[in-house]
mmCIF file of C-alpha atoms and ligand atoms in Angstrom:
data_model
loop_
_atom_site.group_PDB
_atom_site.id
_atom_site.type_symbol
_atom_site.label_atom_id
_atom_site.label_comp_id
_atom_site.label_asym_id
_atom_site.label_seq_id
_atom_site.Cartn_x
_atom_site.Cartn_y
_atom_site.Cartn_z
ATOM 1 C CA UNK A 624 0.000 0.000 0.000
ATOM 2 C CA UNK A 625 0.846 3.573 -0.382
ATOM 3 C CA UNK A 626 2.157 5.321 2.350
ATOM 4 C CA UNK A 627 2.154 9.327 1.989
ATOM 5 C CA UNK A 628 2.414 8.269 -1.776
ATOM 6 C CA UNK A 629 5.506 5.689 -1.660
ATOM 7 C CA UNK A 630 4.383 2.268 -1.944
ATOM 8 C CA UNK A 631 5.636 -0.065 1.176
ATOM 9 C CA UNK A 632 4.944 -3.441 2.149
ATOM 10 C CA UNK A 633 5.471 -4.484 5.730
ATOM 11 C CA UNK A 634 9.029 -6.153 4.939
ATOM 12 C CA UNK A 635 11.432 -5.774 2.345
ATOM 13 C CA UNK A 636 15.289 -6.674 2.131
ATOM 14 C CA UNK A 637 17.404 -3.996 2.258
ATOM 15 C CA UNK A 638 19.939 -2.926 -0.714
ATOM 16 C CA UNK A 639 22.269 -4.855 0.719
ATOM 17 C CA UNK A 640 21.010 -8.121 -0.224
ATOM 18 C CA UNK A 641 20.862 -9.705 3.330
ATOM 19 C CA UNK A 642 19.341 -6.904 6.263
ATOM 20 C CA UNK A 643 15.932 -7.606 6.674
ATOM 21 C CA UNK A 644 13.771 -4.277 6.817
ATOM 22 C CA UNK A 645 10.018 -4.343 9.065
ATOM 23 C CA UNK A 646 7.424 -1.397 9.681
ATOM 24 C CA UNK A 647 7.607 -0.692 13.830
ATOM 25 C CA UNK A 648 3.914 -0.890 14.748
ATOM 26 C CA UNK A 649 4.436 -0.658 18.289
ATOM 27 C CA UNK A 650 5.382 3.159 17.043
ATOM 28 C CA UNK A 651 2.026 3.391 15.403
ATOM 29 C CA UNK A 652 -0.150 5.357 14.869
ATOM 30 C CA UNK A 653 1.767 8.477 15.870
ATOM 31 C CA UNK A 654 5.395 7.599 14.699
ATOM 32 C CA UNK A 655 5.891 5.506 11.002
ATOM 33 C CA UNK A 656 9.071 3.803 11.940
ATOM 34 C CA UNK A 657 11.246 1.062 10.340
ATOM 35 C CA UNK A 658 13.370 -1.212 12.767
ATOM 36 C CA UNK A 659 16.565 -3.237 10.427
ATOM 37 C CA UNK A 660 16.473 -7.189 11.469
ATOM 38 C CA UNK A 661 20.025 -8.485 11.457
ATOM 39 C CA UNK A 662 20.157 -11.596 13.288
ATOM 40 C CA UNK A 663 17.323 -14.418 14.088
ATOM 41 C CA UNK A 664 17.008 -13.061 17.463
ATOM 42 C CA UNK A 665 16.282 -9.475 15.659
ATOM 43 C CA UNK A 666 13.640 -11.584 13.989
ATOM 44 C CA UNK A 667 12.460 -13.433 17.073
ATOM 45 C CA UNK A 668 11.747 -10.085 19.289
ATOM 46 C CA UNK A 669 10.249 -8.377 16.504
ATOM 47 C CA UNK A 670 7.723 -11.352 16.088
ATOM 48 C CA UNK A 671 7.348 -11.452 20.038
ATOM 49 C CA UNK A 672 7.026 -7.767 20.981
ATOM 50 C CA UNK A 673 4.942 -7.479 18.090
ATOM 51 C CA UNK A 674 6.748 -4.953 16.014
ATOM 52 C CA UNK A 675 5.422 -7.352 13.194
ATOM 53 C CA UNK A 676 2.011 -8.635 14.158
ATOM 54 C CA UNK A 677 -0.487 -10.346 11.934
ATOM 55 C CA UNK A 678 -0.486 -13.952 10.994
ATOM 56 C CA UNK A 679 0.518 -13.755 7.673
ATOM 57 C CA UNK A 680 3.267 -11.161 8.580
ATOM 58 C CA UNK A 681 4.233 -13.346 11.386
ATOM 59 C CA UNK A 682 5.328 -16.311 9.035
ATOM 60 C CA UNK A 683 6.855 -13.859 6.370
ATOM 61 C CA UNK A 684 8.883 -12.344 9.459
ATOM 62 C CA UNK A 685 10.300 -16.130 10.444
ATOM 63 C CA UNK A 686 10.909 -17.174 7.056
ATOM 64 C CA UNK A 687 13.606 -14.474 6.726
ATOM 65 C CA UNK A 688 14.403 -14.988 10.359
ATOM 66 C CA UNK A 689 15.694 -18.562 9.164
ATOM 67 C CA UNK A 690 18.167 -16.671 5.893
ATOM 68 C CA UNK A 691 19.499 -14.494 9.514
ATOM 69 C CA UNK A 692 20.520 -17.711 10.941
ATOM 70 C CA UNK A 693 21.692 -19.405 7.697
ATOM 71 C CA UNK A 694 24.346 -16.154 7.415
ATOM 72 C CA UNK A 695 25.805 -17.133 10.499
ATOM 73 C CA UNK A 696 25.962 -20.670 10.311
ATOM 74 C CA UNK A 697 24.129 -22.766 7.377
ATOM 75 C CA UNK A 698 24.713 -26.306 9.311
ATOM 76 C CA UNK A 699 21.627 -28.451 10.163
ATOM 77 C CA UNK A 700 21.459 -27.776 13.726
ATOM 78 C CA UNK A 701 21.454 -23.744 13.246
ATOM 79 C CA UNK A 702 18.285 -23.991 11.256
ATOM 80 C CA UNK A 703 17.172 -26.469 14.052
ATOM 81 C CA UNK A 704 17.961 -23.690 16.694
ATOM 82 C CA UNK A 705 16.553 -20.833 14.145
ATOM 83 C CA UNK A 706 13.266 -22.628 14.130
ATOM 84 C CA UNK A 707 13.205 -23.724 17.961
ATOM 85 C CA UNK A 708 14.081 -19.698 18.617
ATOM 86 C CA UNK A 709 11.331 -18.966 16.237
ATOM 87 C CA UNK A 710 8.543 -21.331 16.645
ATOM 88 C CA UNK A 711 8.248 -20.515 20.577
ATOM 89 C CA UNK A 712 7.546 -16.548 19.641
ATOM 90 C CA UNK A 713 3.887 -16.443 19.374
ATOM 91 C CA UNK A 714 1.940 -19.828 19.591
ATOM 92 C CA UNK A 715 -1.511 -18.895 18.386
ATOM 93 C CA UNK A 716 -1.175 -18.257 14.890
ATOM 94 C CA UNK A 717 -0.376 -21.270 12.871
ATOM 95 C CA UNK A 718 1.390 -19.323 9.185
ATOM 96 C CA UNK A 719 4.634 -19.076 12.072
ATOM 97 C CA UNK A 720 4.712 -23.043 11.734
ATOM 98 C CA UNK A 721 3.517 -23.093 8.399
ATOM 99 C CA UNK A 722 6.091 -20.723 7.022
ATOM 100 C CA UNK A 723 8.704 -22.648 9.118
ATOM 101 C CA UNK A 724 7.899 -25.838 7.719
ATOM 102 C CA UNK A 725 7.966 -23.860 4.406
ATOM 103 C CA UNK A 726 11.841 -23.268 5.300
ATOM 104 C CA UNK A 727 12.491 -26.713 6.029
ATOM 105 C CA UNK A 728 10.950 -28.167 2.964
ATOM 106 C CA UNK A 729 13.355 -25.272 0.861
ATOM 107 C CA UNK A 730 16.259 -26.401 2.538
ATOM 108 C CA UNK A 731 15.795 -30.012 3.394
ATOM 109 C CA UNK A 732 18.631 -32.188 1.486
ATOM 110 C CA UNK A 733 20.221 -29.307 -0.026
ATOM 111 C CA UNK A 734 23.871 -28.881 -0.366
ATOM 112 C CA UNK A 735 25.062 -26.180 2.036
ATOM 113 C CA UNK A 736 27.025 -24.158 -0.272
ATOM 114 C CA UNK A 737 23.098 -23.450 -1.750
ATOM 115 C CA UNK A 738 20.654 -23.130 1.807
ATOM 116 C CA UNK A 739 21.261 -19.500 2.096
ATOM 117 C CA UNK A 740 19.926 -18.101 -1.311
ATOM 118 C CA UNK A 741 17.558 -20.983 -1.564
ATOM 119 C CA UNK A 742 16.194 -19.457 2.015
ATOM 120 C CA UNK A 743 16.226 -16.122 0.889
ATOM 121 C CA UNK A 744 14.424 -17.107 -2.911
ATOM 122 C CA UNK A 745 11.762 -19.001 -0.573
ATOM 123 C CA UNK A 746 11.291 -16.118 1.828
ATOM 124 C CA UNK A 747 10.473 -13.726 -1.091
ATOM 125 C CA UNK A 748 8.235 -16.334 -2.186
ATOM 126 C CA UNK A 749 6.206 -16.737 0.747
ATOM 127 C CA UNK A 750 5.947 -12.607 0.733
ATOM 128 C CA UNK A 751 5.057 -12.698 -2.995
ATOM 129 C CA UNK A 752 2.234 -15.782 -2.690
ATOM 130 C CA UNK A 753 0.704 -13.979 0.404
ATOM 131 C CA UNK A 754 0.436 -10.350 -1.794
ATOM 132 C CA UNK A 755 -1.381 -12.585 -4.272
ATOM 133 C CA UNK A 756 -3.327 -14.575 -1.633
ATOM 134 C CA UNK A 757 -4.941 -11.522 -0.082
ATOM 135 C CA UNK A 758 -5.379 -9.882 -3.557
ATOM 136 C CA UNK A 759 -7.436 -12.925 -4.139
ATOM 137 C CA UNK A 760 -9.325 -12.772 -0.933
ATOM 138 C CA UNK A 761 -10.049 -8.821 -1.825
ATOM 139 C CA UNK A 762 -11.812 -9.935 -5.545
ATOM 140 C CA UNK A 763 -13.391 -12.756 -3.539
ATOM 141 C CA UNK A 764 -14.781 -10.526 -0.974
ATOM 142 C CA UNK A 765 -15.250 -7.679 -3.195
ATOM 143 C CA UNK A 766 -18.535 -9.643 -5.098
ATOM 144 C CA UNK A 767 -19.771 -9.763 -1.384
ATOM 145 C CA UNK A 768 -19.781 -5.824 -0.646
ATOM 146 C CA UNK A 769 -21.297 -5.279 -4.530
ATOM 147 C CA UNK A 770 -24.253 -7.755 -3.457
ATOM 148 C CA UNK A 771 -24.855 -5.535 -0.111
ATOM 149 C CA UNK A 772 -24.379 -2.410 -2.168
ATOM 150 C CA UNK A 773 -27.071 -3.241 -4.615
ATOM 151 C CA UNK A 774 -29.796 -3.765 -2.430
ATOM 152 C CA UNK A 775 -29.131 0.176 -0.715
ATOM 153 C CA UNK A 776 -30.309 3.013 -1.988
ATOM 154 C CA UNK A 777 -27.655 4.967 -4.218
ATOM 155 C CA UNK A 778 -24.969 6.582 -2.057
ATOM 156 C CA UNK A 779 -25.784 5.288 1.067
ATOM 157 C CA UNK A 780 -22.581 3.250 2.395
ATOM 158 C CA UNK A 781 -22.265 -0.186 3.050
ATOM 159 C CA UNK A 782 -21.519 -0.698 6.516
ATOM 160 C CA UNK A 783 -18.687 -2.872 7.507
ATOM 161 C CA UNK A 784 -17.349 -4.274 10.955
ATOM 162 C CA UNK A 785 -13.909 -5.425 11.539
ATOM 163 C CA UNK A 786 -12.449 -6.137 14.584
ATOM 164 C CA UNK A 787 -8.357 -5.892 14.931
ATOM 165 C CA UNK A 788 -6.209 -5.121 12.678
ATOM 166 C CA UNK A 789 -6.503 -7.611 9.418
ATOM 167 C CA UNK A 790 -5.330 -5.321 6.778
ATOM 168 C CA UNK A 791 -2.286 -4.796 4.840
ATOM 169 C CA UNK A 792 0.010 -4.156 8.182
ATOM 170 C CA UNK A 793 -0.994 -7.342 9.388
ATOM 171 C CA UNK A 794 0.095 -8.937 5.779
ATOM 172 C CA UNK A 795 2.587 -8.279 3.240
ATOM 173 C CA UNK A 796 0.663 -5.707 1.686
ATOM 174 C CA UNK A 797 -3.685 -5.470 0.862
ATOM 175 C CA UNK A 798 -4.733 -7.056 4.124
ATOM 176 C CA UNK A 799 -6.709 -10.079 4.217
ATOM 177 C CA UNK A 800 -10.294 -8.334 5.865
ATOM 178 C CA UNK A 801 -9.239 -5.591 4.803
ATOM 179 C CA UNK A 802 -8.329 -6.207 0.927
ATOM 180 C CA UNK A 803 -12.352 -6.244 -0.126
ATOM 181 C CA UNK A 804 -12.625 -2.930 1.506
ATOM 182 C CA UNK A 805 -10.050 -1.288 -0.168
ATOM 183 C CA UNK A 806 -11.189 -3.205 -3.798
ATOM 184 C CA UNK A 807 -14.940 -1.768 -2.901
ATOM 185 C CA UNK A 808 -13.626 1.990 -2.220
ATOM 186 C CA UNK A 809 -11.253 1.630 -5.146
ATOM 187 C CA UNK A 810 -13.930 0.318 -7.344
ATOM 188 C CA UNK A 811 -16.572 3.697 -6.110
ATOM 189 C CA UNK A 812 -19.073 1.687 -3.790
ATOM 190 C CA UNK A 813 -19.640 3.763 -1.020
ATOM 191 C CA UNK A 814 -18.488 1.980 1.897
ATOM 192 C CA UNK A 815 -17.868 2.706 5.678
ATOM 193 C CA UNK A 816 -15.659 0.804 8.341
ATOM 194 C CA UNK A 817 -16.527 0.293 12.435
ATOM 195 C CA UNK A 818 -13.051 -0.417 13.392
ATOM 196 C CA UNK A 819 -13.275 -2.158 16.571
ATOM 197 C CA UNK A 820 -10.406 -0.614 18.797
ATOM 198 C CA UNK A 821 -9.873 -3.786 19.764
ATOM 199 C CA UNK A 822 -8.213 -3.781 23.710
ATOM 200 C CA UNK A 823 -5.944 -4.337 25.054
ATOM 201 C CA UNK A 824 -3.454 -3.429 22.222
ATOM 202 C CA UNK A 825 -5.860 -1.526 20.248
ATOM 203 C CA UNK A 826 -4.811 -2.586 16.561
ATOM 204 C CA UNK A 827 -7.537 -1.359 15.416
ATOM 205 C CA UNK A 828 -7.603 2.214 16.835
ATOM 206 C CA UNK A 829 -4.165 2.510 16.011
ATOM 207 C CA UNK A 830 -3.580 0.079 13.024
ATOM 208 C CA UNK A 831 -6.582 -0.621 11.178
ATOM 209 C CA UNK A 832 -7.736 3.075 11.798
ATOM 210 C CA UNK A 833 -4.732 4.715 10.337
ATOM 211 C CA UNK A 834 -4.674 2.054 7.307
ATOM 212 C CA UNK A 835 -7.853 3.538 6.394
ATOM 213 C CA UNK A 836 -7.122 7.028 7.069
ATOM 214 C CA UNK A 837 -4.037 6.855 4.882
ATOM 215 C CA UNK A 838 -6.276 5.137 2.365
ATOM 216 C CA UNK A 839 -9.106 7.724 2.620
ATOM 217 C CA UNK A 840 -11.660 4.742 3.597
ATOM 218 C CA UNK A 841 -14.418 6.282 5.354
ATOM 219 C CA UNK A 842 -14.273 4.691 8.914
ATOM 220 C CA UNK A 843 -15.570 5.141 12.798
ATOM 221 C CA UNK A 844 -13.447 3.983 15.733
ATOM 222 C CA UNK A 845 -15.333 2.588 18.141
ATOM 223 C CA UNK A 846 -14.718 0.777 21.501
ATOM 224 C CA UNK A 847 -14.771 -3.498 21.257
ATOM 225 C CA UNK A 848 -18.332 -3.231 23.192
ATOM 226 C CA UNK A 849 -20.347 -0.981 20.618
ATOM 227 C CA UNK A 850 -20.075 -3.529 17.827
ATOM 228 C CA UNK A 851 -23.789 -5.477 18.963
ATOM 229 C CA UNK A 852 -25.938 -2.490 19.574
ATOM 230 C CA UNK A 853 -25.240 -1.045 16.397
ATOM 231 C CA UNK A 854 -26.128 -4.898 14.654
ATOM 232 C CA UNK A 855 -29.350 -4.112 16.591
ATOM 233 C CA UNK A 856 -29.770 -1.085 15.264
ATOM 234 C CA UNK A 857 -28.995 -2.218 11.806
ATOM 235 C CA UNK A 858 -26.256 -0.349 10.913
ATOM 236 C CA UNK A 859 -24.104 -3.352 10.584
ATOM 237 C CA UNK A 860 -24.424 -4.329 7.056
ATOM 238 C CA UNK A 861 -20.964 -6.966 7.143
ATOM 239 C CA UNK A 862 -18.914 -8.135 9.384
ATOM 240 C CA UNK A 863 -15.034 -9.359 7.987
ATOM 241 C CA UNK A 864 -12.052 -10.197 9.979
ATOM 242 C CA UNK A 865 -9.111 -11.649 9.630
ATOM 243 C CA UNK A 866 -7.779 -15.154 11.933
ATOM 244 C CA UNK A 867 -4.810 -16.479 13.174
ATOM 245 C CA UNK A 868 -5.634 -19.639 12.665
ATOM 246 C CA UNK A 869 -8.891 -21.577 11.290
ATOM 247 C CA UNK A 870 -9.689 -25.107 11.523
ATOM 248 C CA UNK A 871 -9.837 -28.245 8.957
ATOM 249 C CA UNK A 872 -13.611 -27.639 10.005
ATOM 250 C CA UNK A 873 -14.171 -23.909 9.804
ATOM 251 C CA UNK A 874 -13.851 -22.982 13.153
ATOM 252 C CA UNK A 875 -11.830 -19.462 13.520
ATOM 253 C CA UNK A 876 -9.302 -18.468 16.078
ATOM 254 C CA UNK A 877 -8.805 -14.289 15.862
ATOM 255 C CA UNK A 878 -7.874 -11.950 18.258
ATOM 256 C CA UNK A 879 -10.297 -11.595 21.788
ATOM 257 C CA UNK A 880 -13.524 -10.718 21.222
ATOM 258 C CA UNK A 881 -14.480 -12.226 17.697
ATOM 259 C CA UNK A 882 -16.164 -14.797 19.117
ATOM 260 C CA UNK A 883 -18.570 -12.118 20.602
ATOM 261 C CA UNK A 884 -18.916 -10.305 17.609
ATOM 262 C CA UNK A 885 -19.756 -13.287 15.934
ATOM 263 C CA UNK A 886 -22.344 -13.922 18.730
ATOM 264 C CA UNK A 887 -24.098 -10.385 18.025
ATOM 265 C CA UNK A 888 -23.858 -10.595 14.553
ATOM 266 C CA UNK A 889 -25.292 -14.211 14.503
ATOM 267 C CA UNK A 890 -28.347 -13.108 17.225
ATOM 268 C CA UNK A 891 -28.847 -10.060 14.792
ATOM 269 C CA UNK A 892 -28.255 -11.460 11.557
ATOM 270 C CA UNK A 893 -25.611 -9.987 10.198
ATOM 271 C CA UNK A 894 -23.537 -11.903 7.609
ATOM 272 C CA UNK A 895 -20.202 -12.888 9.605
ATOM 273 C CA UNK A 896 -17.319 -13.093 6.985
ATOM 274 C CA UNK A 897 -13.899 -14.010 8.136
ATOM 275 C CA UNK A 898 -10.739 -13.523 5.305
ATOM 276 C CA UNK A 899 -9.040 -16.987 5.417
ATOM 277 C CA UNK A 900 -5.672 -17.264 3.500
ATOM 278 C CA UNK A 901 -5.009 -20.701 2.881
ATOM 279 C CA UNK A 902 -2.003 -20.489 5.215
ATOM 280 C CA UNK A 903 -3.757 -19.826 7.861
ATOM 281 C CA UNK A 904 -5.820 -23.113 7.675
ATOM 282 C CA UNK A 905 -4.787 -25.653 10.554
ATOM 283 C CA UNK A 906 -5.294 -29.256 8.922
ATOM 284 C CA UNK A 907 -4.407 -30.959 11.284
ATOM 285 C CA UNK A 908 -6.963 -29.717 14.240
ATOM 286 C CA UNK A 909 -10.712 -30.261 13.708
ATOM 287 C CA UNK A 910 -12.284 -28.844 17.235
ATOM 288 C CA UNK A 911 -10.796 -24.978 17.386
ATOM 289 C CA UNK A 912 -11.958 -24.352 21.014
ATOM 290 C CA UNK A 913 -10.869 -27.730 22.207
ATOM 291 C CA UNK A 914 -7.307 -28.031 20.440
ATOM 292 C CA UNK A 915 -5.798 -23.932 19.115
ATOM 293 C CA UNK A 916 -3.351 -22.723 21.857
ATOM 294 C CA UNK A 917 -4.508 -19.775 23.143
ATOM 295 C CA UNK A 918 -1.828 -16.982 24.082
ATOM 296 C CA UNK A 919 -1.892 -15.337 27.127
ATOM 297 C CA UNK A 920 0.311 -11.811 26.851
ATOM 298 C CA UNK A 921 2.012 -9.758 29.678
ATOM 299 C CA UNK A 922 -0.602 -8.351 32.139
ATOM 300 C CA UNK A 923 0.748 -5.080 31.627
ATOM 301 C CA UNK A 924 -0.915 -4.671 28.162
ATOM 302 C CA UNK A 925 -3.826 -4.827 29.846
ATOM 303 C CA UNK A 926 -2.977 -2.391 32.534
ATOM 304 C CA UNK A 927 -1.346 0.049 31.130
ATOM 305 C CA UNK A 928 -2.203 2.042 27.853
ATOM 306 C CA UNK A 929 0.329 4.381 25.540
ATOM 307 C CA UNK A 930 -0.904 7.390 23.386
ATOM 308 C CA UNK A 931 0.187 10.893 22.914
ATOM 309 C CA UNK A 932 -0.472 14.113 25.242
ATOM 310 C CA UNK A 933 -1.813 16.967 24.056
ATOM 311 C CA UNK A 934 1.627 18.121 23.549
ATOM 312 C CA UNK A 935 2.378 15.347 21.559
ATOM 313 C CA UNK A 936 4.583 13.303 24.074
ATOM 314 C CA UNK A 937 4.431 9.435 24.264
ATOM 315 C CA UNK A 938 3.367 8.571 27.407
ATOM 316 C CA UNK A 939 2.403 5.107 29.218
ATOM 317 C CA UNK A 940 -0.175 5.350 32.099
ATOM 318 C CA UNK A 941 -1.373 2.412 34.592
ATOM 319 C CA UNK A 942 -5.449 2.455 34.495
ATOM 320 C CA UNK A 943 -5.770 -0.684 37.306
ATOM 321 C CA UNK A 944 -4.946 -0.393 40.392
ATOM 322 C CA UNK A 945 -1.798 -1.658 41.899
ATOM 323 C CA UNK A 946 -1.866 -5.006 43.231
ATOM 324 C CA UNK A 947 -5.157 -5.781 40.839
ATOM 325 C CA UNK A 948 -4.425 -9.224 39.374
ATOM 326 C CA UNK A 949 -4.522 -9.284 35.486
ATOM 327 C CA UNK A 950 -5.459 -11.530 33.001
ATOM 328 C CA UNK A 951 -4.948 -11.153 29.301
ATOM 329 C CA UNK A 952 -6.248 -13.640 26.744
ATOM 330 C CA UNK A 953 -5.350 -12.337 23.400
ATOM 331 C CA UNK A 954 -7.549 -14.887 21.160
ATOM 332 C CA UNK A 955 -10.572 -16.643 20.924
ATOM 333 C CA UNK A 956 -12.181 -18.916 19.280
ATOM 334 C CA UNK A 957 -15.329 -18.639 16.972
ATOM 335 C CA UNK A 958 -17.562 -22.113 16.419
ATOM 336 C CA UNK A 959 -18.086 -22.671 12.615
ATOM 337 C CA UNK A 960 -21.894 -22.053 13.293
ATOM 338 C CA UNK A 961 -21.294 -18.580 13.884
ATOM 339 C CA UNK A 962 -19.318 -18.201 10.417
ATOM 340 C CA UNK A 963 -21.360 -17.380 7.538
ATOM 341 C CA UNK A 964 -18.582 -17.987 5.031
ATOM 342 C CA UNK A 965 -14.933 -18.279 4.849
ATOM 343 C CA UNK A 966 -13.323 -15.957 2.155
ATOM 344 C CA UNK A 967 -10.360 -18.030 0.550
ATOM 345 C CA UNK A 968 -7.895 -16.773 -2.132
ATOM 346 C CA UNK A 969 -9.631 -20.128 -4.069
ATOM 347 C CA UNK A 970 -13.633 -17.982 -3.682
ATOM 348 C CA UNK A 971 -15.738 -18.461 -0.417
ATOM 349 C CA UNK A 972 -16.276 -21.644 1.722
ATOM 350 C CA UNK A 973 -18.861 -22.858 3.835
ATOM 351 C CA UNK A 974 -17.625 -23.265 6.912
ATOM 352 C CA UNK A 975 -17.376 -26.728 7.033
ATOM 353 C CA UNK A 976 -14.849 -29.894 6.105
ATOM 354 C CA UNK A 977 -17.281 -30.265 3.115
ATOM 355 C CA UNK A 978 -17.002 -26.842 2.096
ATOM 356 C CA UNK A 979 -13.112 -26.540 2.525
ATOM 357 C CA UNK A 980 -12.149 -29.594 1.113
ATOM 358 C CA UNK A 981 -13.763 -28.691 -2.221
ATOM 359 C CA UNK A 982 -12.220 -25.619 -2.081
ATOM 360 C CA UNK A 983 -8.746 -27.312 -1.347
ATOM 361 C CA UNK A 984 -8.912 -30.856 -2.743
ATOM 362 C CA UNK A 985 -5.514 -31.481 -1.940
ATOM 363 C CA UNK A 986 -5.530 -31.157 1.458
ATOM 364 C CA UNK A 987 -8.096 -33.780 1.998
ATOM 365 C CA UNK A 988 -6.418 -36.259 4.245
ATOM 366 C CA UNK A 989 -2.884 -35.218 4.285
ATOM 367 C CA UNK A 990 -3.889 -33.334 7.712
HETATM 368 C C1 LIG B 1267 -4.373 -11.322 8.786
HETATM 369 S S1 LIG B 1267 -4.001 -11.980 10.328
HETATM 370 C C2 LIG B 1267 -4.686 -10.739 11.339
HETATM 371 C C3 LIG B 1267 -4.967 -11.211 12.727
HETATM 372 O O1 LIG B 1267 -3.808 -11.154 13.571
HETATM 373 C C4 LIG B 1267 -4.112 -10.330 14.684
HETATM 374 O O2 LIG B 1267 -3.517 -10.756 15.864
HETATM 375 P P1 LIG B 1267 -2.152 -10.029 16.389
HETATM 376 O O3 LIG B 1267 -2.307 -8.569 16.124
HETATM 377 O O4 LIG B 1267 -2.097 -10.395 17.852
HETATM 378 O O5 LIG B 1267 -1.042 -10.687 15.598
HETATM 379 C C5 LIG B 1267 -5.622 -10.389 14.791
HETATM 380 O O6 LIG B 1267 -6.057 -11.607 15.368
HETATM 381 C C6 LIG B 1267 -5.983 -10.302 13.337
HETATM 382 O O7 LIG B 1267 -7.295 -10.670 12.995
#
């Protein structure tokens, strides 16, 4: 996407063939900062402290966290290390082991005078296939937003829901929720976005928001409760968001408080969309509540809160008190009966083994 007119995607190597270079979004929305990966451990934090974020972004980030390690040793039992260092970074969403495994299977049996541009020509790979993935998933969920739009009366905006951030900062570039928004604004439907804030790390007031903003997508921010009174009011016409990581039998694991979006839009309604990259499908799990790891995150997200004075300094406050024990679950998991459809690069599935398996054929089995 553009940013101030220069087109960026979240992560790029640098001109000197090797640095690895990421968007900051723990600066955002009030600083646009890049941070310079040099090592796998530069890879590792980034992933962890969630200067990347994003499942898709997530995977992209390890896969060029493996080249890191390859440039400092290319034997067996560095990639081994690279991908124990790695894999133990986030646990929720599953394109961190998929893009791992995606390493392995580049560099399994190859001579090691050839791993480290084989890792780096497979990195770029994975970054180029998810661009195209989510370009796919914004045509797919484009003919969804048309369908609303021609049933309103001219002008009046279709009104979407998203919760987090699923757009292009949570990608490579277009977003996965987010890419049939920007195909419907680019394309002159008249479209507006409830960004959930989405606490305790408020990606959407401060990612998803300032996507739009940038992009000139007519959006409200709104806190995570607001979502099911305005379903009841009916001005939820959509909801679409993005997941970490969805079951071989449509259930959806996304960032805390889907599921009860999902639960207002279902008591209400409302079509309930969710942007699934193929990536991000789980084979081998069938029951998403029972079986998807759940992360649990510092406390202190949940406790304290950054933003800008009024003079424009960056300050942390606490807003618990001290002593207050604090929990923070940062996923949950959506039942396939909530999901109206899944929106693959491959068109829309029913959420449902059924209705994934025809969409992916050759997955059937292989787990
Ligand atoms: C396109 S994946 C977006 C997905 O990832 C977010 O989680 P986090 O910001 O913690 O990485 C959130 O669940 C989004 O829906």
């Amino acid at each position: 996407m553009k940013v101030d007119g220069k087109p960026y995607r979240t992560i790029w190597v640098n001109g000197d063939g090797w640095s690895v270079e990421i968007i900051d979004q723990t600066r955002m929305p009030h600083r646009f900062e890049t941070v310079t990966l040099k090592t796998v451990a530069d890879a590792a934090h980034a992933i962890k402290a969630m200067l990347v974020r994003g499942a898709p972004l997530i995977g992209a980030t390890a896969a060029y966290g493996v080249c890191l390690a390859l440039r400092e040793d290319d034997s067996d039992e560095a990639i081994d290390r690279a991908r124990d260092l790695l894999i133990e970074t986030r646990p929720t969403a599953v394109n961190l082991r998929w893009a791992l495994d995606e390493m392995r299977e580049a560099l399994r049996n190859r001579p090691r005078g050839e791993r480290l541009e084989a890792a780096y020509r497979r990195a770029a790979e994975i970054c180029d296939e998810d661009v195209e993935i989510c370009r796919s998933i914004g045509r797919h969920g484009l003919k969804l937003i048309q369908e609303i739009a021609a049933k309103k009366p001219a002008g009046e905006p279709v009104n979407i829901l998203t919760h987090c951030n699923a757009g292009w900062l949570a990608t490579v570039d277009w977003g996965t929720a987010t890419a049939p928004m920007y195909m419907a604004f680019e394309d002159g439907i008249p479209v507006h976005v409830w960004a959930d804030e989405t606490r305790p790390r408020n990606q959407g007031a401060s990612l998803t928001a300032w996507e739009l903003g940038h992009h000139g997508v007519p959006h409200t921010v709104i806190a995570d409760n607001v979502g099911g009174h305005l379903m009841q009011h009916g001005q939820v016409d959509l909801c679409i968001v993005g997941t970490d990581r969805t079951t071989a039998s449509g259930d959806v694991c996304n960032k805390i408080g889907t599921y009860l979006k999902a639960l207002a839009a279902h008591d209400n309604g409302v079509p309930f969309y969710v942007a699934l990259p193929s990536p991000t499908i789980d084979w081998t799990v069938h029951d998403g509540v029972k079986e998807i790891p759940i992360e649990q995150r510092s406390g202190e997200e949940v406790s304290r809160m950054t933003g800008r004075t009024a003079a424009g300094a960056i300050e942390t406050v606490t807003i618990t008190p001290d002593g207050s024990p604090v929990a923070n679950y940062a996923f949950d998991v959506t039942p396939r009966r909530y999901v109206t459809g899944l929106i693959t690069e491959r068109g829309v599935a029913e959420p449902s083994p059924e209705g994934l398996a025809a969409l992916f054929p050759e997955r059937v089995g292989r787990g």
